[in-house]
Amino acid sequence: MKLAPGEMPLMITLVRQLAGVHLDESKGYLIENRLGPIAKRIGCTNFNELYFKLRYDAKSTLVQEVVDAITTHETSWFRDGAPYDALQFKVAPECIDARSRSGSPRKLRIWSAACSTGQEPYGIAMVLSEMLPDIASWDIQILATDISKSSIDTAIAGVYSPNDVGRTQRPNAMQRWFDQTPMGAVVKPAIKKLVTFRQLNLMDPLLGIGPFDVVFLRNVLIYFDKATKLGVLQRIKNVLMPHGWLFVGGTENLGEAGPEWVPQTHCRATVYQPNVPVRV
Ligand SMILES: C[S@@+](CC[C@H](N)C(=O)[O-])C[C@H]1O[C@@H](n2cnc3c(N)ncnc32)[C@H](O)[C@@H]1O
């Protein structure tokens, strides 16, 4: 289905309202390729009809399907490598020390805020499990959220194809933390039980979650415009502990947020800490 003149601005507005995702006029092919088949299937003859259906008479399953289709879920195990090294050798040890100093030892709260199909939060759980051989006696929770219901369903199942587990920066972890079954590689229960999955739209207020020691917000800010990005970062700052750390994607930087976030480089990864006023 082709976009008719005048339909592009409508669809840009709709996608921004549903997911915060900013599409410019050059992304017409994404709308045609990803939303065209859905429009056709539900009997719309053009995008104008799809827009009004979604605005005024959509079932939540249709909205969900459109959100799943328009968002990009590309991910891989230990993506880019370096952030997981920084987590293991700098960030997690510092958080553990900060927690001990503040009287809540052996406790960590981590949030994977655009977790896609689960590789990121399970990878974090694998890193922590390798760091802490007695992890079962620690109070560790990893919250993993995404706007996409189908991605969350895949993550909860925790079953991955040989092709998927082959795309990894840490082959040894893949040997250690999966059970091989006829259905595919299944994440071991010891890893699964560290992670709680939930559907969450980063455009919404963050109610009842946090505070976190570490937030992974990787490869999602690139889809937002500046105002949306700054809004998300402010909400994240509100749920990050003063000693907390924020990871973003390798091509994302928080320069636009001004002095709110302080960048540091560890293990070749850039990690940010909130700029909190020093109390005297
Ligand atoms: C490219 S993936 C990144 C996955 C993982 N963080 C990584 O770096 O490999 C981007 C994810 O952001 C999610 N996403 C997009 N807009 C979102 C929103 N408004 N709220 C929550 N998640 C969103 C998508 O559904 C997708 O799974």
PDB file of C-alpha atoms and ligand atoms in Angstrom:
ATOM      1  CA  MET A   1       0.000   0.000   0.000  1.00  0.00           C
ATOM      2  CA  LYS A   2       1.408   3.416  -0.987  1.00  0.00           C
ATOM      3  CA  LEU A   3       1.133   6.584   1.085  1.00  0.00           C
ATOM      4  CA  ALA A   4      -1.073   9.161  -0.629  1.00  0.00           C
ATOM      5  CA  PRO A   5      -0.205  12.884  -0.442  1.00  0.00           C
ATOM      6  CA  GLY A   6      -1.154  14.192   3.011  1.00  0.00           C
ATOM      7  CA  GLU A   7      -1.101  10.786   4.730  1.00  0.00           C
ATOM      8  CA  MET A   8       2.549  10.954   5.796  1.00  0.00           C
ATOM      9  CA  PRO A   9       2.063  13.772   8.388  1.00  0.00           C
ATOM     10  CA  LEU A  10      -0.905  11.894   9.858  1.00  0.00           C
ATOM     11  CA  MET A  11       1.123   8.712  10.254  1.00  0.00           C
ATOM     12  CA  ILE A  12       4.139  10.609  11.659  1.00  0.00           C
ATOM     13  CA  THR A  13       1.864  12.086  14.342  1.00  0.00           C
ATOM     14  CA  LEU A  14       0.296   8.735  15.110  1.00  0.00           C
ATOM     15  CA  VAL A  15       3.597   6.881  15.501  1.00  0.00           C
ATOM     16  CA  ARG A  16       4.949   9.637  17.738  1.00  0.00           C
ATOM     17  CA  GLN A  17       1.851   9.510  19.925  1.00  0.00           C
ATOM     18  CA  LEU A  18       1.893   5.725  20.239  1.00  0.00           C
ATOM     19  CA  ALA A  19       5.602   5.086  20.837  1.00  0.00           C
ATOM     20  CA  GLY A  20       7.438   8.429  20.911  1.00  0.00           C
ATOM     21  CA  VAL A  21       9.195   7.279  17.750  1.00  0.00           C
ATOM     22  CA  HIS A  22      10.105  10.139  15.426  1.00  0.00           C
ATOM     23  CA  LEU A  23       9.838   9.408  11.711  1.00  0.00           C
ATOM     24  CA  ASP A  24      10.729  12.116   9.225  1.00  0.00           C
ATOM     25  CA  GLU A  25       9.378  12.467   5.692  1.00  0.00           C
ATOM     26  CA  SER A  26      12.182  10.208   4.381  1.00  0.00           C
ATOM     27  CA  LYS A  27      10.788   7.213   6.312  1.00  0.00           C
ATOM     28  CA  GLY A  28       7.666   6.716   4.166  1.00  0.00           C
ATOM     29  CA  TYR A  29       8.981   3.311   3.087  1.00  0.00           C
ATOM     30  CA  LEU A  30       8.932   2.138   6.751  1.00  0.00           C
ATOM     31  CA  ILE A  31       5.272   3.033   7.077  1.00  0.00           C
ATOM     32  CA  GLU A  32       4.427   1.409   3.740  1.00  0.00           C
ATOM     33  CA  ASN A  33       6.422  -1.788   4.419  1.00  0.00           C
ATOM     34  CA  ARG A  34       5.598  -2.280   8.097  1.00  0.00           C
ATOM     35  CA  LEU A  35       2.089  -0.867   8.468  1.00  0.00           C
ATOM     36  CA  GLY A  36       0.756  -1.398   4.920  1.00  0.00           C
ATOM     37  CA  PRO A  37       0.196  -5.168   5.388  1.00  0.00           C
ATOM     38  CA  ILE A  38      -1.643  -4.578   8.692  1.00  0.00           C
ATOM     39  CA  ALA A  39      -3.844  -1.903   7.087  1.00  0.00           C
ATOM     40  CA  LYS A  40      -4.696  -4.226   4.217  1.00  0.00           C
ATOM     41  CA  ARG A  41      -5.464  -7.178   6.472  1.00  0.00           C
ATOM     42  CA  ILE A  42      -7.984  -5.265   8.535  1.00  0.00           C
ATOM     43  CA  GLY A  43      -9.740  -3.999   5.424  1.00  0.00           C
ATOM     44  CA  CYS A  44      -8.379  -0.447   5.152  1.00  0.00           C
ATOM     45  CA  THR A  45      -7.938   0.780   1.597  1.00  0.00           C
ATOM     46  CA  ASN A  46      -5.538   3.577   2.541  1.00  0.00           C
ATOM     47  CA  PHE A  47      -3.463   4.918   5.473  1.00  0.00           C
ATOM     48  CA  ASN A  48      -6.045   7.599   6.210  1.00  0.00           C
ATOM     49  CA  GLU A  49      -8.505   4.842   7.191  1.00  0.00           C
ATOM     50  CA  LEU A  50      -5.855   3.120   9.319  1.00  0.00           C
ATOM     51  CA  TYR A  51      -5.156   6.416  11.095  1.00  0.00           C
ATOM     52  CA  PHE A  52      -8.818   6.971  11.999  1.00  0.00           C
ATOM     53  CA  LYS A  53      -9.289   3.352  13.034  1.00  0.00           C
ATOM     54  CA  LEU A  54      -6.322   3.603  15.390  1.00  0.00           C
ATOM     55  CA  ARG A  55      -7.407   6.983  16.725  1.00  0.00           C
ATOM     56  CA  TYR A  56     -11.076   6.323  17.284  1.00  0.00           C
ATOM     57  CA  ASP A  57     -12.027   2.675  17.215  1.00  0.00           C
ATOM     58  CA  ALA A  58      -8.945   0.541  17.725  1.00  0.00           C
ATOM     59  CA  LYS A  59      -8.826  -2.547  19.873  1.00  0.00           C
ATOM     60  CA  SER A  60      -5.751  -2.650  22.059  1.00  0.00           C
ATOM     61  CA  THR A  61      -4.475  -5.662  20.099  1.00  0.00           C
ATOM     62  CA  LEU A  62      -4.423  -3.580  16.908  1.00  0.00           C
ATOM     63  CA  VAL A  63      -2.553  -0.736  18.619  1.00  0.00           C
ATOM     64  CA  GLN A  64      -0.118  -3.324  19.967  1.00  0.00           C
ATOM     65  CA  GLU A  65       0.400  -4.845  16.546  1.00  0.00           C
ATOM     66  CA  VAL A  66       1.105  -1.431  15.013  1.00  0.00           C
ATOM     67  CA  VAL A  67       3.562  -0.538  17.808  1.00  0.00           C
ATOM     68  CA  ASP A  68       5.344  -3.897  17.426  1.00  0.00           C
ATOM     69  CA  ALA A  69       5.602  -3.374  13.667  1.00  0.00           C
ATOM     70  CA  ILE A  70       6.853   0.215  13.695  1.00  0.00           C
ATOM     71  CA  THR A  71       9.519  -0.252  16.384  1.00  0.00           C
ATOM     72  CA  THR A  72      12.893  -1.847  15.589  1.00  0.00           C
ATOM     73  CA  HIS A  73      13.887  -4.769  17.807  1.00  0.00           C
ATOM     74  CA  GLU A  74      17.417  -5.493  16.606  1.00  0.00           C
ATOM     75  CA  THR A  75      19.593  -6.776  19.469  1.00  0.00           C
ATOM     76  CA  SER A  76      22.260  -9.374  20.198  1.00  0.00           C
ATOM     77  CA  TRP A  77      24.033 -11.080  23.095  1.00  0.00           C
ATOM     78  CA  PHE A  78      26.481  -8.773  24.908  1.00  0.00           C
ATOM     79  CA  ARG A  79      25.976  -6.210  22.130  1.00  0.00           C
ATOM     80  CA  ASP A  80      29.143  -4.106  21.574  1.00  0.00           C
ATOM     81  CA  GLY A  81      31.009  -6.067  24.286  1.00  0.00           C
ATOM     82  CA  ALA A  82      32.534  -3.083  26.106  1.00  0.00           C
ATOM     83  CA  PRO A  83      29.447  -2.024  28.132  1.00  0.00           C
ATOM     84  CA  TYR A  84      29.280  -5.480  29.705  1.00  0.00           C
ATOM     85  CA  ASP A  85      33.003  -5.268  30.592  1.00  0.00           C
ATOM     86  CA  ALA A  86      32.378  -1.854  32.170  1.00  0.00           C
ATOM     87  CA  LEU A  87      29.445  -3.320  34.113  1.00  0.00           C
ATOM     88  CA  GLN A  88      31.536  -6.218  35.371  1.00  0.00           C
ATOM     89  CA  PHE A  89      34.790  -4.450  36.220  1.00  0.00           C
ATOM     90  CA  LYS A  90      33.708  -0.945  37.242  1.00  0.00           C
ATOM     91  CA  VAL A  91      30.002  -0.205  37.540  1.00  0.00           C
ATOM     92  CA  ALA A  92      28.674  -3.211  39.457  1.00  0.00           C
ATOM     93  CA  PRO A  93      31.621  -3.263  41.938  1.00  0.00           C
ATOM     94  CA  GLU A  94      31.137   0.475  42.608  1.00  0.00           C
ATOM     95  CA  CYS A  95      27.407   0.013  43.140  1.00  0.00           C
ATOM     96  CA  ILE A  96      28.056  -2.869  45.512  1.00  0.00           C
ATOM     97  CA  ASP A  97      30.431  -0.638  47.507  1.00  0.00           C
ATOM     98  CA  ALA A  98      27.951   2.261  47.523  1.00  0.00           C
ATOM     99  CA  ARG A  99      25.179  -0.043  48.735  1.00  0.00           C
ATOM    100  CA  SER A 100      27.414  -1.385  51.515  1.00  0.00           C
ATOM    101  CA  ARG A 101      28.325   2.133  52.626  1.00  0.00           C
ATOM    102  CA  SER A 102      24.660   3.123  52.749  1.00  0.00           C
ATOM    103  CA  GLY A 103      23.675   0.145  54.892  1.00  0.00           C
ATOM    104  CA  SER A 104      22.005  -2.088  52.281  1.00  0.00           C
ATOM    105  CA  PRO A 105      24.739  -4.553  51.376  1.00  0.00           C
ATOM    106  CA  ARG A 106      24.377  -7.409  48.880  1.00  0.00           C
ATOM    107  CA  LYS A 107      21.556  -5.637  47.052  1.00  0.00           C
ATOM    108  CA  LEU A 108      21.344  -4.356  43.468  1.00  0.00           C
ATOM    109  CA  ARG A 109      18.512  -3.070  41.280  1.00  0.00           C
ATOM    110  CA  ILE A 110      19.110  -2.882  37.549  1.00  0.00           C
ATOM    111  CA  TRP A 111      16.715  -1.824  34.766  1.00  0.00           C
ATOM    112  CA  SER A 112      16.979  -2.784  31.118  1.00  0.00           C
ATOM    113  CA  ALA A 113      14.613  -0.126  29.796  1.00  0.00           C
ATOM    114  CA  ALA A 114      14.226  -1.190  26.144  1.00  0.00           C
ATOM    115  CA  CYS A 115      15.042  -4.863  26.483  1.00  0.00           C
ATOM    116  CA  SER A 116      13.662  -6.096  23.150  1.00  0.00           C
ATOM    117  CA  THR A 117      13.678  -9.915  23.104  1.00  0.00           C
ATOM    118  CA  GLY A 118      15.647 -10.345  26.332  1.00  0.00           C
ATOM    119  CA  GLN A 119      19.285 -10.669  25.277  1.00  0.00           C
ATOM    120  CA  GLU A 120      20.278  -7.508  27.196  1.00  0.00           C
ATOM    121  CA  PRO A 121      18.762  -8.278  30.635  1.00  0.00           C
ATOM    122  CA  TYR A 122      19.719 -11.953  30.484  1.00  0.00           C
ATOM    123  CA  GLY A 123      23.255 -10.874  29.502  1.00  0.00           C
ATOM    124  CA  ILE A 124      23.350  -8.583  32.543  1.00  0.00           C
ATOM    125  CA  ALA A 125      22.188 -11.481  34.733  1.00  0.00           C
ATOM    126  CA  MET A 126      24.937 -13.682  33.281  1.00  0.00           C
ATOM    127  CA  VAL A 127      27.620 -11.063  34.015  1.00  0.00           C
ATOM    128  CA  LEU A 128      26.443 -10.681  37.623  1.00  0.00           C
ATOM    129  CA  SER A 129      26.233 -14.449  38.088  1.00  0.00           C
ATOM    130  CA  GLU A 130      29.828 -14.790  36.943  1.00  0.00           C
ATOM    131  CA  MET A 131      30.946 -11.989  39.268  1.00  0.00           C
ATOM    132  CA  LEU A 132      29.096 -13.291  42.308  1.00  0.00           C
ATOM    133  CA  PRO A 133      29.345 -17.069  42.722  1.00  0.00           C
ATOM    134  CA  ASP A 134      27.017 -16.860  45.771  1.00  0.00           C
ATOM    135  CA  ILE A 135      24.454 -14.723  43.905  1.00  0.00           C
ATOM    136  CA  ALA A 136      21.560 -16.827  45.231  1.00  0.00           C
ATOM    137  CA  SER A 137      22.155 -15.287  48.656  1.00  0.00           C
ATOM    138  CA  TRP A 138      22.134 -11.705  47.280  1.00  0.00           C
ATOM    139  CA  ASP A 139      19.074  -9.479  46.813  1.00  0.00           C
ATOM    140  CA  ILE A 140      19.405  -8.795  43.098  1.00  0.00           C
ATOM    141  CA  GLN A 141      16.571  -7.862  40.752  1.00  0.00           C
ATOM    142  CA  ILE A 142      16.776  -6.962  37.091  1.00  0.00           C
ATOM    143  CA  LEU A 143      13.661  -5.287  35.712  1.00  0.00           C
ATOM    144  CA  ALA A 144      13.354  -5.637  31.929  1.00  0.00           C
ATOM    145  CA  THR A 145      10.780  -3.606  30.018  1.00  0.00           C
ATOM    146  CA  ASP A 146       9.844  -2.798  26.443  1.00  0.00           C
ATOM    147  CA  ILE A 147       6.878  -1.251  24.674  1.00  0.00           C
ATOM    148  CA  SER A 148       6.574  -4.298  22.396  1.00  0.00           C
ATOM    149  CA  LYS A 149       4.392  -7.098  23.718  1.00  0.00           C
ATOM    150  CA  SER A 150       5.639  -9.651  21.205  1.00  0.00           C
ATOM    151  CA  SER A 151       9.249  -8.893  22.204  1.00  0.00           C
ATOM    152  CA  ILE A 152       8.413  -9.286  25.893  1.00  0.00           C
ATOM    153  CA  ASP A 153       6.642 -12.598  25.172  1.00  0.00           C
ATOM    154  CA  THR A 154       9.745 -13.886  23.357  1.00  0.00           C
ATOM    155  CA  ALA A 155      11.954 -12.709  26.230  1.00  0.00           C
ATOM    156  CA  ILE A 156       9.808 -14.431  28.852  1.00  0.00           C
ATOM    157  CA  ALA A 157       9.946 -17.698  26.887  1.00  0.00           C
ATOM    158  CA  GLY A 158      13.776 -17.432  26.880  1.00  0.00           C
ATOM    159  CA  VAL A 159      14.244 -19.825  23.959  1.00  0.00           C
ATOM    160  CA  TYR A 160      16.705 -18.799  21.247  1.00  0.00           C
ATOM    161  CA  SER A 161      17.736 -20.239  17.882  1.00  0.00           C
ATOM    162  CA  PRO A 162      21.317 -21.427  17.211  1.00  0.00           C
ATOM    163  CA  ASN A 163      21.667 -18.471  14.865  1.00  0.00           C
ATOM    164  CA  ASP A 164      20.697 -16.044  17.614  1.00  0.00           C
ATOM    165  CA  VAL A 165      22.978 -17.450  20.312  1.00  0.00           C
ATOM    166  CA  GLY A 166      25.779 -17.494  17.727  1.00  0.00           C
ATOM    167  CA  ARG A 167      25.632 -13.669  17.578  1.00  0.00           C
ATOM    168  CA  THR A 168      27.525 -13.062  20.798  1.00  0.00           C
ATOM    169  CA  GLN A 169      30.514 -11.176  22.156  1.00  0.00           C
ATOM    170  CA  ARG A 170      30.943 -13.745  24.959  1.00  0.00           C
ATOM    171  CA  PRO A 171      30.897 -17.307  23.565  1.00  0.00           C
ATOM    172  CA  ASN A 172      31.849 -18.812  26.942  1.00  0.00           C
ATOM    173  CA  ALA A 173      28.746 -17.380  28.585  1.00  0.00           C
ATOM    174  CA  MET A 174      26.605 -19.002  25.924  1.00  0.00           C
ATOM    175  CA  GLN A 175      28.129 -22.388  26.760  1.00  0.00           C
ATOM    176  CA  ARG A 176      27.529 -21.900  30.451  1.00  0.00           C
ATOM    177  CA  TRP A 177      24.097 -20.336  30.788  1.00  0.00           C
ATOM    178  CA  PHE A 178      21.876 -22.224  28.324  1.00  0.00           C
ATOM    179  CA  ASP A 179      20.314 -25.650  28.223  1.00  0.00           C
ATOM    180  CA  GLN A 180      20.307 -27.114  24.721  1.00  0.00           C
ATOM    181  CA  THR A 181      16.864 -28.529  23.855  1.00  0.00           C
ATOM    182  CA  PRO A 182      15.134 -29.618  20.633  1.00  0.00           C
ATOM    183  CA  MET A 183      13.249 -26.265  20.741  1.00  0.00           C
ATOM    184  CA  GLY A 184      16.479 -24.268  20.888  1.00  0.00           C
ATOM    185  CA  ALA A 185      18.841 -22.859  23.521  1.00  0.00           C
ATOM    186  CA  VAL A 186      16.901 -22.201  26.728  1.00  0.00           C
ATOM    187  CA  VAL A 187      18.140 -19.701  29.314  1.00  0.00           C
ATOM    188  CA  LYS A 188      18.946 -21.548  32.545  1.00  0.00           C
ATOM    189  CA  PRO A 189      16.512 -21.075  35.451  1.00  0.00           C
ATOM    190  CA  ALA A 190      19.242 -19.511  37.645  1.00  0.00           C
ATOM    191  CA  ILE A 191      19.505 -16.640  35.130  1.00  0.00           C
ATOM    192  CA  LYS A 192      15.776 -16.398  34.440  1.00  0.00           C
ATOM    193  CA  LYS A 193      14.877 -15.962  38.049  1.00  0.00           C
ATOM    194  CA  LEU A 194      16.971 -12.791  38.316  1.00  0.00           C
ATOM    195  CA  VAL A 195      14.913 -11.040  35.617  1.00  0.00           C
ATOM    196  CA  THR A 196      11.323  -9.744  35.721  1.00  0.00           C
ATOM    197  CA  PHE A 197       9.766  -8.704  32.411  1.00  0.00           C
ATOM    198  CA  ARG A 198       7.052  -6.113  31.996  1.00  0.00           C
ATOM    199  CA  GLN A 199       5.570  -4.119  29.149  1.00  0.00           C
ATOM    200  CA  LEU A 200       6.274  -0.395  29.598  1.00  0.00           C
ATOM    201  CA  ASN A 201       6.168   2.631  27.316  1.00  0.00           C
ATOM    202  CA  LEU A 202       8.992   5.068  28.061  1.00  0.00           C
ATOM    203  CA  MET A 203       6.602   7.916  27.174  1.00  0.00           C
ATOM    204  CA  ASP A 204       4.522   7.142  30.268  1.00  0.00           C
ATOM    205  CA  PRO A 205       5.234   8.327  33.823  1.00  0.00           C
ATOM    206  CA  LEU A 206       7.502   5.852  35.637  1.00  0.00           C
ATOM    207  CA  LEU A 207       5.247   5.001  38.518  1.00  0.00           C
ATOM    208  CA  GLY A 208       6.172   2.453  41.160  1.00  0.00           C
ATOM    209  CA  ILE A 209       9.541   1.467  39.756  1.00  0.00           C
ATOM    210  CA  GLY A 210      13.063   2.063  41.037  1.00  0.00           C
ATOM    211  CA  PRO A 211      15.231   3.347  42.470  1.00  0.00           C
ATOM    212  CA  PHE A 212      17.932   1.711  40.387  1.00  0.00           C
ATOM    213  CA  ASP A 213      21.693   1.359  40.684  1.00  0.00           C
ATOM    214  CA  VAL A 214      22.081   0.891  36.933  1.00  0.00           C
ATOM    215  CA  VAL A 215      19.880   1.602  33.921  1.00  0.00           C
ATOM    216  CA  PHE A 216      20.559   0.223  30.457  1.00  0.00           C
ATOM    217  CA  LEU A 217      18.834   2.486  27.910  1.00  0.00           C
ATOM    218  CA  ARG A 218      20.645   1.272  24.854  1.00  0.00           C
ATOM    219  CA  ASN A 219      19.786   1.843  21.223  1.00  0.00           C
ATOM    220  CA  VAL A 220      16.378   3.372  21.787  1.00  0.00           C
ATOM    221  CA  LEU A 221      17.052   7.120  22.208  1.00  0.00           C
ATOM    222  CA  ILE A 222      18.044   7.211  18.524  1.00  0.00           C
ATOM    223  CA  TYR A 223      14.381   6.786  17.604  1.00  0.00           C
ATOM    224  CA  PHE A 224      13.213   9.829  19.583  1.00  0.00           C
ATOM    225  CA  ASP A 225      13.398  13.528  18.777  1.00  0.00           C
ATOM    226  CA  LYS A 226      15.286  15.876  21.101  1.00  0.00           C
ATOM    227  CA  ALA A 227      12.323  16.906  23.294  1.00  0.00           C
ATOM    228  CA  THR A 228      11.213  13.283  23.724  1.00  0.00           C
ATOM    229  CA  LYS A 229      14.776  12.202  24.506  1.00  0.00           C
ATOM    230  CA  LEU A 230      15.170  14.888  27.178  1.00  0.00           C
ATOM    231  CA  GLY A 231      11.833  13.917  28.746  1.00  0.00           C
ATOM    232  CA  VAL A 232      12.831  10.240  28.927  1.00  0.00           C
ATOM    233  CA  LEU A 233      16.238  11.123  30.394  1.00  0.00           C
ATOM    234  CA  GLN A 234      14.634  13.306  33.080  1.00  0.00           C
ATOM    235  CA  ARG A 235      12.246  10.519  34.082  1.00  0.00           C
ATOM    236  CA  ILE A 236      15.162   8.088  34.226  1.00  0.00           C
ATOM    237  CA  LYS A 237      17.199  10.471  36.334  1.00  0.00           C
ATOM    238  CA  ASN A 238      14.327  10.534  38.814  1.00  0.00           C
ATOM    239  CA  VAL A 239      14.505   6.754  39.305  1.00  0.00           C
ATOM    240  CA  LEU A 240      18.297   6.452  39.370  1.00  0.00           C
ATOM    241  CA  MET A 241      20.113   6.446  42.702  1.00  0.00           C
ATOM    242  CA  PRO A 242      22.631   9.288  43.252  1.00  0.00           C
ATOM    243  CA  HIS A 243      25.493   6.786  42.826  1.00  0.00           C
ATOM    244  CA  GLY A 244      23.721   5.258  39.802  1.00  0.00           C
ATOM    245  CA  TRP A 245      24.959   4.687  36.263  1.00  0.00           C
ATOM    246  CA  LEU A 246      23.301   4.965  32.857  1.00  0.00           C
ATOM    247  CA  PHE A 247      24.364   3.029  29.767  1.00  0.00           C
ATOM    248  CA  VAL A 248      23.257   4.218  26.323  1.00  0.00           C
ATOM    249  CA  GLY A 249      24.034   2.825  22.875  1.00  0.00           C
ATOM    250  CA  GLY A 250      27.435   3.187  21.216  1.00  0.00           C
ATOM    251  CA  THR A 251      26.120   5.770  18.710  1.00  0.00           C
ATOM    252  CA  GLU A 252      24.100   7.694  21.279  1.00  0.00           C
ATOM    253  CA  ASN A 253      25.501  10.437  23.473  1.00  0.00           C
ATOM    254  CA  LEU A 254      23.879  12.670  26.019  1.00  0.00           C
ATOM    255  CA  GLY A 255      25.506  15.915  24.886  1.00  0.00           C
ATOM    256  CA  GLU A 256      22.041  17.388  24.219  1.00  0.00           C
ATOM    257  CA  ALA A 257      21.155  16.947  27.880  1.00  0.00           C
ATOM    258  CA  GLY A 258      23.855  19.465  28.882  1.00  0.00           C
ATOM    259  CA  PRO A 259      25.518  19.096  32.279  1.00  0.00           C
ATOM    260  CA  GLU A 260      22.741  16.852  33.665  1.00  0.00           C
ATOM    261  CA  TRP A 261      24.798  13.730  32.937  1.00  0.00           C
ATOM    262  CA  VAL A 262      28.521  13.233  33.506  1.00  0.00           C
ATOM    263  CA  PRO A 263      30.243  10.908  31.018  1.00  0.00           C
ATOM    264  CA  GLN A 264      33.049   8.582  32.045  1.00  0.00           C
ATOM    265  CA  THR A 265      34.949   6.013  30.032  1.00  0.00           C
ATOM    266  CA  HIS A 266      35.573   2.572  31.488  1.00  0.00           C
ATOM    267  CA  CYS A 267      36.713  -0.526  29.604  1.00  0.00           C
ATOM    268  CA  ARG A 268      36.281   1.521  26.373  1.00  0.00           C
ATOM    269  CA  ALA A 269      32.580   2.107  27.105  1.00  0.00           C
ATOM    270  CA  THR A 270      31.068   5.515  27.864  1.00  0.00           C
ATOM    271  CA  VAL A 271      28.844   5.404  30.925  1.00  0.00           C
ATOM    272  CA  TYR A 272      26.952   8.307  32.500  1.00  0.00           C
ATOM    273  CA  GLN A 273      26.297   9.319  36.089  1.00  0.00           C
ATOM    274  CA  PRO A 274      23.657  11.847  37.127  1.00  0.00           C
ATOM    275  CA  ASN A 275      25.049  15.238  37.960  1.00  0.00           C
ATOM    276  CA  VAL A 276      23.819  15.559  41.526  1.00  0.00           C
ATOM    277  CA  PRO A 277      24.567  18.680  43.577  1.00  0.00           C
ATOM    278  CA  VAL A 278      27.162  18.109  46.301  1.00  0.00           C
ATOM    279  CA  ARG A 279      25.677  18.756  49.753  1.00  0.00           C
ATOM    280  CA  VAL A 280      27.801  20.761  52.228  1.00  0.00           C
TER     281      VAL A 280
HETATM  282  C1  LIG B   1      16.952  -1.569  18.787  1.00  0.00           C
HETATM  283  S1  LIG B   1      16.138  -2.271  20.170  1.00  0.00           S
HETATM  284  C2  LIG B   1      17.400  -2.186  21.401  1.00  0.00           C
HETATM  285  C3  LIG B   1      17.437  -3.405  22.274  1.00  0.00           C
HETATM  286  C4  LIG B   1      18.575  -3.449  23.298  1.00  0.00           C
HETATM  287  N1  LIG B   1      18.448  -2.357  24.251  1.00  0.00           N
HETATM  288  C5  LIG B   1      19.917  -3.399  22.624  1.00  0.00           C
HETATM  289  O1  LIG B   1      20.604  -2.380  22.706  1.00  0.00           O
HETATM  290  O2  LIG B   1      20.303  -4.384  21.991  1.00  0.00           O
HETATM  291  C6  LIG B   1      15.048  -0.925  20.618  1.00  0.00           C
HETATM  292  C7  LIG B   1      13.901  -1.358  21.505  1.00  0.00           C
HETATM  293  O3  LIG B   1      13.265  -0.179  22.004  1.00  0.00           O
HETATM  294  C8  LIG B   1      11.896  -0.456  22.115  1.00  0.00           C
HETATM  295  N2  LIG B   1      11.138   0.819  22.171  1.00  0.00           N
HETATM  296  C9  LIG B   1      10.917   1.717  21.173  1.00  0.00           C
HETATM  297  N3  LIG B   1      10.145   2.724  21.603  1.00  0.00           N
HETATM  298  C10 LIG B   1       9.895   2.476  22.913  1.00  0.00           C
HETATM  299  C11 LIG B   1       9.150   3.148  23.929  1.00  0.00           C
HETATM  300  N4  LIG B   1       8.491   4.288  23.672  1.00  0.00           N
HETATM  301  N5  LIG B   1       9.088   2.609  25.170  1.00  0.00           N
HETATM  302  C12 LIG B   1       9.740   1.434  25.447  1.00  0.00           C
HETATM  303  N6  LIG B   1      10.450   0.749  24.526  1.00  0.00           N
HETATM  304  C13 LIG B   1      10.534   1.265  23.283  1.00  0.00           C
HETATM  305  C14 LIG B   1      11.577  -1.283  20.886  1.00  0.00           C
HETATM  306  O4  LIG B   1      10.383  -2.019  21.027  1.00  0.00           O
HETATM  307  C15 LIG B   1      12.829  -2.143  20.770  1.00  0.00           C
HETATM  308  O5  LIG B   1      12.648  -3.412  21.340  1.00  0.00           O
END
